[in-house]
Short mmCIF file of C-alpha atoms and ligand atoms in Angstrom, two decimals:
data_model
loop_
_atom_site.label_atom_id
_atom_site.label_comp_id
_atom_site.label_asym_id
_atom_site.label_seq_id
_atom_site.Cartn_x
_atom_site.Cartn_y
_atom_site.Cartn_z
CA UNK I 1 49.09 42.98 126.51
CA UNK I 2 47.19 43.29 123.12
CA UNK I 3 48.09 46.12 121.20
CA UNK I 4 44.38 47.52 119.91
CA UNK I 5 42.47 50.42 120.57
CA UNK I 6 38.18 49.82 120.52
CA UNK I 7 37.47 52.96 119.91
CA UNK I 8 35.26 53.17 117.22
CA UNK I 9 35.01 50.05 116.68
CA UNK I 10 31.05 49.72 115.82
CA UNK I 11 31.79 53.05 113.40
CA UNK I 12 31.03 53.66 109.70
CA UNK I 13 32.57 57.37 109.61
CA UNK I 14 33.34 58.06 105.61
CA UNK I 15 31.51 54.49 104.62
CA UNK I 16 29.21 54.54 102.08
CA UNK I 17 26.78 51.83 101.28
CA UNK I 18 23.73 50.80 98.79
CA UNK I 19 20.57 48.97 100.84
CA UNK I 20 18.39 46.97 98.45
CA UNK I 21 15.25 47.57 99.76
CA UNK I 22 15.85 49.98 101.78
CA UNK I 23 12.31 51.99 101.37
CA UNK I 24 10.84 50.14 104.17
CA UNK I 25 10.75 46.91 106.56
CA UNK I 26 14.57 45.54 107.38
CA UNK I 27 15.95 47.59 104.22
CA UNK I 28 14.84 50.86 106.00
CA UNK I 29 16.65 49.60 109.75
CA UNK I 30 20.01 48.74 107.62
CA UNK I 31 19.88 52.33 106.26
CA UNK I 32 18.97 53.95 109.53
CA UNK I 33 21.78 52.10 111.71
CA UNK I 34 24.24 53.17 108.96
CA UNK I 35 23.42 56.69 109.13
CA UNK I 36 23.48 56.47 112.84
CA UNK I 37 27.04 55.37 112.67
CA UNK I 38 28.40 57.98 110.57
CA UNK I 39 28.72 56.22 107.11
CA UNK I 40 28.79 59.16 104.27
CA UNK I 41 26.51 58.26 102.01
CA UNK I 42 23.58 55.42 102.30
CA UNK I 43 21.75 54.84 98.89
CA UNK I 44 18.23 53.42 99.17
CA UNK I 45 16.81 51.42 96.30
CA UNK I 46 13.88 49.75 95.30
CA UNK I 47 11.13 49.83 92.68
CA UNK I 48 8.75 52.61 93.74
CA UNK I 49 10.00 56.18 94.72
CA UNK I 50 6.54 58.31 94.79
CA UNK I 51 4.37 56.06 96.71
CA UNK I 52 3.83 56.00 100.49
CA UNK I 53 6.07 52.97 100.99
CA UNK I 54 8.22 54.46 98.29
CA UNK I 55 12.08 55.69 98.20
CA UNK I 56 11.14 59.25 98.11
CA UNK I 57 9.39 58.62 102.20
CA UNK I 58 12.48 57.03 103.55
CA UNK I 59 15.06 59.42 102.01
CA UNK I 60 13.52 61.60 103.67
CA UNK I 61 12.64 60.28 107.13
CA UNK I 62 16.18 59.26 106.73
CA UNK I 63 17.78 62.64 106.34
CA UNK I 64 15.60 63.90 109.18
CA UNK I 65 17.50 61.20 111.75
CA UNK I 66 19.15 63.25 114.20
CA UNK I 67 22.99 63.80 114.29
CA UNK I 68 23.18 62.41 111.03
CA UNK I 69 26.79 63.81 108.96
CA UNK I 70 25.83 62.20 106.23
CA UNK I 71 22.88 61.54 103.66
CA UNK I 72 20.67 59.34 101.97
CA UNK I 73 20.11 58.84 98.30
CA UNK I 74 17.41 57.59 96.69
CA UNK I 75 17.82 55.45 93.28
CA UNK I 76 14.86 53.51 91.84
CA UNK I 77 15.57 50.22 90.30
CA UNK I 78 14.42 46.19 90.06
CA UNK I 79 16.95 44.35 90.92
CA UNK I 80 15.82 41.37 89.64
CA UNK I 81 16.68 42.80 86.12
CA UNK I 82 20.27 42.76 85.39
CA UNK I 83 20.06 45.62 83.19
CA UNK I 84 18.48 47.78 86.11
CA UNK I 85 21.29 46.47 88.02
CA UNK I 86 23.78 48.00 85.43
CA UNK I 87 21.88 51.57 85.93
CA UNK I 88 22.09 51.35 89.78
CA UNK I 89 25.79 51.08 89.56
CA UNK I 90 26.25 53.80 86.71
CA UNK I 91 24.17 56.26 89.21
CA UNK I 92 26.32 55.48 92.27
CA UNK I 93 28.68 56.37 90.30
CA UNK I 94 27.75 59.84 89.60
CA UNK I 95 27.54 60.45 93.22
CA UNK I 96 30.39 58.62 94.91
CA UNK I 97 34.10 56.84 93.49
CA UNK I 98 33.35 54.08 96.01
CA UNK I 99 31.41 52.02 97.91
CA UNK I 100 32.24 49.55 100.89
CA UNK I 101 29.06 48.51 101.81
CA UNK I 102 26.57 46.26 99.80
CA UNK I 103 23.59 45.32 101.93
CA UNK I 104 20.92 42.76 98.73
CA UNK I 105 18.18 42.44 101.13
CA UNK I 106 15.36 43.06 98.33
CA UNK I 107 13.34 39.80 98.82
CA UNK I 108 10.51 38.76 97.85
CA UNK I 109 7.79 35.75 98.93
CA UNK I 110 4.86 33.91 97.66
CA UNK I 111 2.56 31.12 99.67
CA UNK I 112 -0.12 28.82 98.75
CA UNK I 113 -0.98 25.27 98.71
CA UNK I 114 1.99 22.95 96.54
CA UNK I 115 0.57 21.40 93.29
CA UNK I 116 -1.36 25.03 92.02
CA UNK I 117 1.59 27.00 92.33
CA UNK I 118 1.90 28.94 89.56
CA UNK I 119 4.92 29.10 87.61
CA UNK I 120 5.24 32.95 87.77
CA UNK I 121 5.96 33.01 91.45
CA UNK I 122 8.59 31.03 91.22
CA UNK I 123 10.50 32.80 88.73
CA UNK I 124 9.59 36.00 90.58
CA UNK I 125 11.06 34.59 93.80
CA UNK I 126 14.55 32.74 92.57
CA UNK I 127 14.93 35.78 90.27
CA UNK I 128 15.09 38.34 92.91
CA UNK I 129 16.30 36.54 95.90
CA UNK I 130 19.12 34.28 94.06
CA UNK I 131 19.27 36.04 90.22
CA UNK I 132 19.33 39.09 91.43
CA UNK I 133 21.63 39.47 94.37
CA UNK I 134 24.66 37.21 92.54
CA UNK I 135 24.08 39.55 89.76
CA UNK I 136 23.91 42.40 92.22
CA UNK I 137 27.63 41.01 93.73
CA UNK I 138 28.77 40.74 90.46
CA UNK I 139 28.42 44.22 88.99
CA UNK I 140 29.02 46.17 92.28
CA UNK I 141 31.92 44.10 92.90
CA UNK I 142 34.34 46.34 91.07
CA UNK I 143 33.74 49.19 93.00
CA UNK I 144 33.15 47.10 96.62
CA UNK I 145 36.44 45.91 95.73
CA UNK I 146 38.66 48.60 94.90
CA UNK I 147 37.01 50.50 98.06
CA UNK I 148 38.30 47.27 100.18
CA UNK I 149 41.69 46.38 101.83
CA UNK I 150 42.96 44.02 103.70
CA UNK I 151 42.61 45.06 107.01
CA UNK I 152 39.53 46.83 106.10
CA UNK I 153 37.84 44.66 103.33
CA UNK I 154 34.52 46.21 101.54
CA UNK I 155 31.17 43.79 102.83
CA UNK I 156 28.26 42.39 101.28
CA UNK I 157 25.68 41.55 103.64
CA UNK I 158 22.45 38.56 102.13
CA UNK I 159 19.70 39.42 103.57
CA UNK I 160 18.22 35.74 103.87
CA UNK I 161 15.99 33.64 106.59
CA UNK I 162 16.14 31.35 109.29
CA UNK I 163 13.81 29.37 106.30
CA UNK I 164 17.06 29.11 104.53
CA UNK I 165 17.85 26.31 107.13
CA UNK I 166 14.54 24.97 107.89
CA UNK I 167 11.37 24.17 106.57
CA UNK I 168 8.72 26.63 108.25
CA UNK I 169 5.76 26.28 106.02
CA UNK I 170 4.33 23.48 104.39
CA UNK I 171 0.66 23.05 103.39
CA UNK I 172 -1.93 25.60 102.53
CA UNK I 173 0.58 28.61 103.15
CA UNK I 174 3.23 26.62 101.97
CA UNK I 175 6.38 28.70 100.91
CA UNK I 176 8.58 26.03 99.38
CA UNK I 177 10.29 28.32 96.98
CA UNK I 178 10.90 30.85 99.21
CA UNK I 179 12.74 28.51 101.46
CA UNK I 180 14.81 26.84 98.70
CA UNK I 181 15.86 30.56 97.57
CA UNK I 182 16.71 31.51 101.04
CA UNK I 183 19.05 27.68 100.93
CA UNK I 184 20.30 28.98 97.61
CA UNK I 185 21.73 32.56 98.95
CA UNK I 186 23.12 30.94 102.12
CA UNK I 187 25.02 29.06 99.42
CA UNK I 188 25.90 31.83 97.55
CA UNK I 189 27.21 33.81 100.08
CA UNK I 190 29.74 30.94 101.22
CA UNK I 191 30.69 30.64 98.00
CA UNK I 192 30.81 34.71 97.40
CA UNK I 193 33.30 34.40 100.61
CA UNK I 194 35.85 32.63 99.02
CA UNK I 195 35.59 34.25 95.66
CA UNK I 196 35.64 37.63 97.05
CA UNK I 197 38.05 37.15 99.81
CA UNK I 198 40.87 37.42 97.69
CA UNK I 199 39.48 40.96 96.54
CA UNK I 200 38.89 42.13 100.15
CA UNK I 201 35.37 41.73 100.01
CA UNK I 202 34.10 39.97 102.84
CA UNK I 203 29.92 38.56 102.05
CA UNK I 204 28.23 36.94 105.38
CA UNK I 205 24.20 36.48 105.49
CA UNK I 206 21.83 37.51 107.91
CA UNK I 207 18.82 35.13 108.85
CA UNK I 208 15.75 37.22 110.14
CA UNK I 209 13.37 35.67 112.12
CA UNK I 210 10.09 37.13 112.13
CA UNK I 211 10.19 40.98 111.95
CA UNK I 212 6.62 42.64 111.14
CA UNK I 213 6.81 43.89 107.98
CA UNK I 214 4.47 44.47 104.80
CA UNK I 215 6.95 41.15 103.55
CA UNK I 216 5.84 39.13 106.69
CA UNK I 217 2.61 40.60 108.21
CA UNK I 218 0.31 38.22 106.16
CA UNK I 219 2.34 34.83 107.48
CA UNK I 220 2.27 35.89 110.42
CA UNK I 221 -2.01 36.82 110.47
CA UNK I 222 -1.82 33.18 108.92
CA UNK I 223 0.22 31.38 111.78
CA UNK I 224 -2.04 32.73 114.55
CA UNK I 225 -0.68 36.33 115.12
CA UNK I 226 1.73 38.54 116.44
CA UNK I 227 0.77 37.30 120.17
CA UNK I 228 1.27 33.87 119.20
CA UNK I 229 4.23 34.17 117.67
CA UNK I 230 5.29 36.01 120.76
CA UNK I 231 5.23 32.70 122.88
CA UNK I 232 6.62 30.90 120.64
CA UNK I 233 9.61 32.40 120.98
CA UNK I 234 12.06 31.68 123.47
CA UNK I 235 12.73 35.44 123.82
CA UNK I 236 8.75 36.37 123.70
CA UNK I 237 9.16 38.78 121.15
CA UNK I 238 9.62 39.34 117.54
CA UNK I 239 11.93 41.01 115.98
CA UNK I 240 12.50 44.45 115.78
CA UNK I 241 14.34 47.11 114.18
CA UNK I 242 17.25 47.45 116.33
CA UNK I 243 18.11 44.05 116.48
CA UNK I 244 19.11 43.63 112.54
CA UNK I 245 21.14 47.20 113.53
CA UNK I 246 23.15 45.34 115.77
CA UNK I 247 23.92 42.43 113.70
CA UNK I 248 23.98 44.60 110.58
CA UNK I 249 27.02 47.03 112.30
CA UNK I 250 28.89 44.29 113.22
CA UNK I 251 29.45 42.68 110.36
CA UNK I 252 29.81 45.92 108.71
CA UNK I 253 32.21 47.66 110.99
CA UNK I 254 36.24 47.31 112.13
CA UNK I 255 34.70 44.71 114.62
CA UNK I 256 33.18 42.34 111.80
CA UNK I 257 36.45 42.90 109.74
CA UNK I 258 38.02 38.92 109.71
CA UNK I 259 34.10 37.37 109.56
CA UNK I 260 33.54 35.90 106.18
CA UNK I 261 30.91 33.19 104.93
CA UNK I 262 28.83 33.19 107.76
CA UNK I 263 25.43 32.92 108.60
CA UNK I 264 24.31 34.76 111.95
CA UNK I 265 20.62 34.26 112.52
CA UNK I 266 18.08 37.05 114.22
CA UNK I 267 15.40 35.00 115.27
CA UNK I 268 15.10 35.06 119.41
CA UNK I 269 16.56 30.99 118.43
CA UNK I 270 13.15 29.94 117.25
CA UNK I 271 14.21 28.44 114.49
CA UNK I 272 15.75 26.13 116.75
CA UNK I 273 12.96 25.57 119.39
CA UNK I 274 10.59 23.07 116.90
CA UNK I 275 8.77 20.11 118.57
CA UNK I 276 9.65 21.67 122.37
CA UNK I 277 5.65 21.18 122.83
CA UNK I 278 5.87 17.72 121.75
CA UNK I 279 4.30 15.66 124.56
CA UNK I 280 6.83 12.30 125.52
N1 LIG K 1 10.31 40.28 107.94
C1 LIG K 1 10.73 39.66 107.88
O1 LIG K 1 10.40 38.83 108.54
C2 LIG K 1 12.07 38.41 107.72
C3 LIG K 1 11.95 37.49 108.22
C4 LIG K 1 13.09 36.47 106.89
C5 LIG K 1 13.83 37.29 105.85
N2 LIG K 1 13.04 38.54 105.35
C6 LIG K 1 14.29 39.07 104.34
O2 LIG K 1 14.51 40.37 104.75
C7 LIG K 1 14.02 41.23 103.41
C8 LIG K 1 13.35 42.12 103.48
O3 LIG K 1 12.06 41.89 103.87
P1 LIG K 1 10.93 42.83 105.13
O4 LIG K 1 10.20 42.41 105.50
O5 LIG K 1 11.56 43.94 105.10
O6 LIG K 1 9.73 42.88 103.33
P2 LIG K 1 8.91 44.57 102.97
O7 LIG K 1 8.77 45.52 104.36
O8 LIG K 1 8.40 44.59 102.11
O9 LIG K 1 10.52 45.26 101.85
C9 LIG K 1 10.90 45.36 100.98
C10 LIG K 1 11.77 46.02 99.93
O10 LIG K 1 12.34 45.39 98.64
C11 LIG K 1 11.89 46.02 97.93
N3 LIG K 1 11.58 45.52 96.91
C12 LIG K 1 10.80 44.19 96.63
N4 LIG K 1 11.00 43.81 95.19
C13 LIG K 1 11.63 44.78 94.44
C14 LIG K 1 12.78 44.77 93.49
N5 LIG K 1 12.27 43.43 92.69
N6 LIG K 1 13.92 45.32 93.52
C15 LIG K 1 14.38 46.20 94.50
N7 LIG K 1 13.19 46.51 95.01
C16 LIG K 1 12.46 45.41 95.81
C17 LIG K 1 10.15 47.04 98.66
O11 LIG K 1 10.36 48.24 97.86
P3 LIG K 1 9.56 48.40 96.28
O12 LIG K 1 7.79 47.30 96.33
O13 LIG K 1 9.18 49.21 95.94
O14 LIG K 1 9.88 47.80 95.02
C18 LIG K 1 10.82 46.91 100.15
O15 LIG K 1 11.71 48.21 99.93
C19 LIG K 1 13.81 40.08 101.74
O16 LIG K 1 14.98 39.52 101.45
C20 LIG K 1 13.07 39.03 103.05
O17 LIG K 1 12.76 37.29 102.70
C21 LIG K 1 12.27 39.08 106.27
#
């Protein structure tokens, strides 16, 4: 008989997490999952605090989740800027001495035809999706490392995209630099897995397909709308909040202790389906 228990396999009891871009969309889904799974403190960060989709309204909603033992705390920060990340580290230390989970989720995209691409758009995408993620990992490593152990490592989850491994959109609404930035995020995670594994931190990537959100909704419309994309997907639907929640809980709980340097697509399988309508 194997001698282990699966009681509380997916529990995050007592854990402290930071989710960047936690005010809406996928980041808010992850923060919700962490609190429902028993996390003690979930920090959410984004640039805007008081706006309609800012941090404050998200913190209020998170703290009203039924049955939670922990709490959400919002800290505004632009994680494309290293000084703001340094301030975020200092502010988190004022509340908590440990950090068990870092979700580098905040991301930016830009779409348009190839040749007229304004250079600022490439800079914005790379600064947040690559440089920002690298700096987040780098500057939070001391806290994560001192919170992790051999049997229960701290976790870094980078929210990438299936666009990091396929070529999703070229032409009029092309997202070439976004796609390249997400490919870089995947490889950054593999490097961090090897660099930080010995320091009791695992690093993995989750790669969503389409989930309705402020970031994705424009592109969903350009591609024919939600109904069309649902018909194109092997599972017949787009992503829903619990789809992100389930994978996040797996990777951040005891269930995912030994997974390091992996990339998990959450897209219903549509990344594999290119060309299936080709007439032979
Ligand atoms: N939704 C999808 O279909 C999909 C698919 C594949 C991958 N993804 C990835 O999933 C992640 C989240 O996307 P989403 O769809 O949830 O987008 P979203 O709804 O637009 O949310 C983006 C979040 O990031 C924050 N943010 C943006 N720029 C920031 C910055 N410089 N510093 C700090 N926070 C910043 C936003 O708040 P503020 O504006 O207030 O800063 C917001 O909280 C991204 O990395 C995206 O590439 C999404």
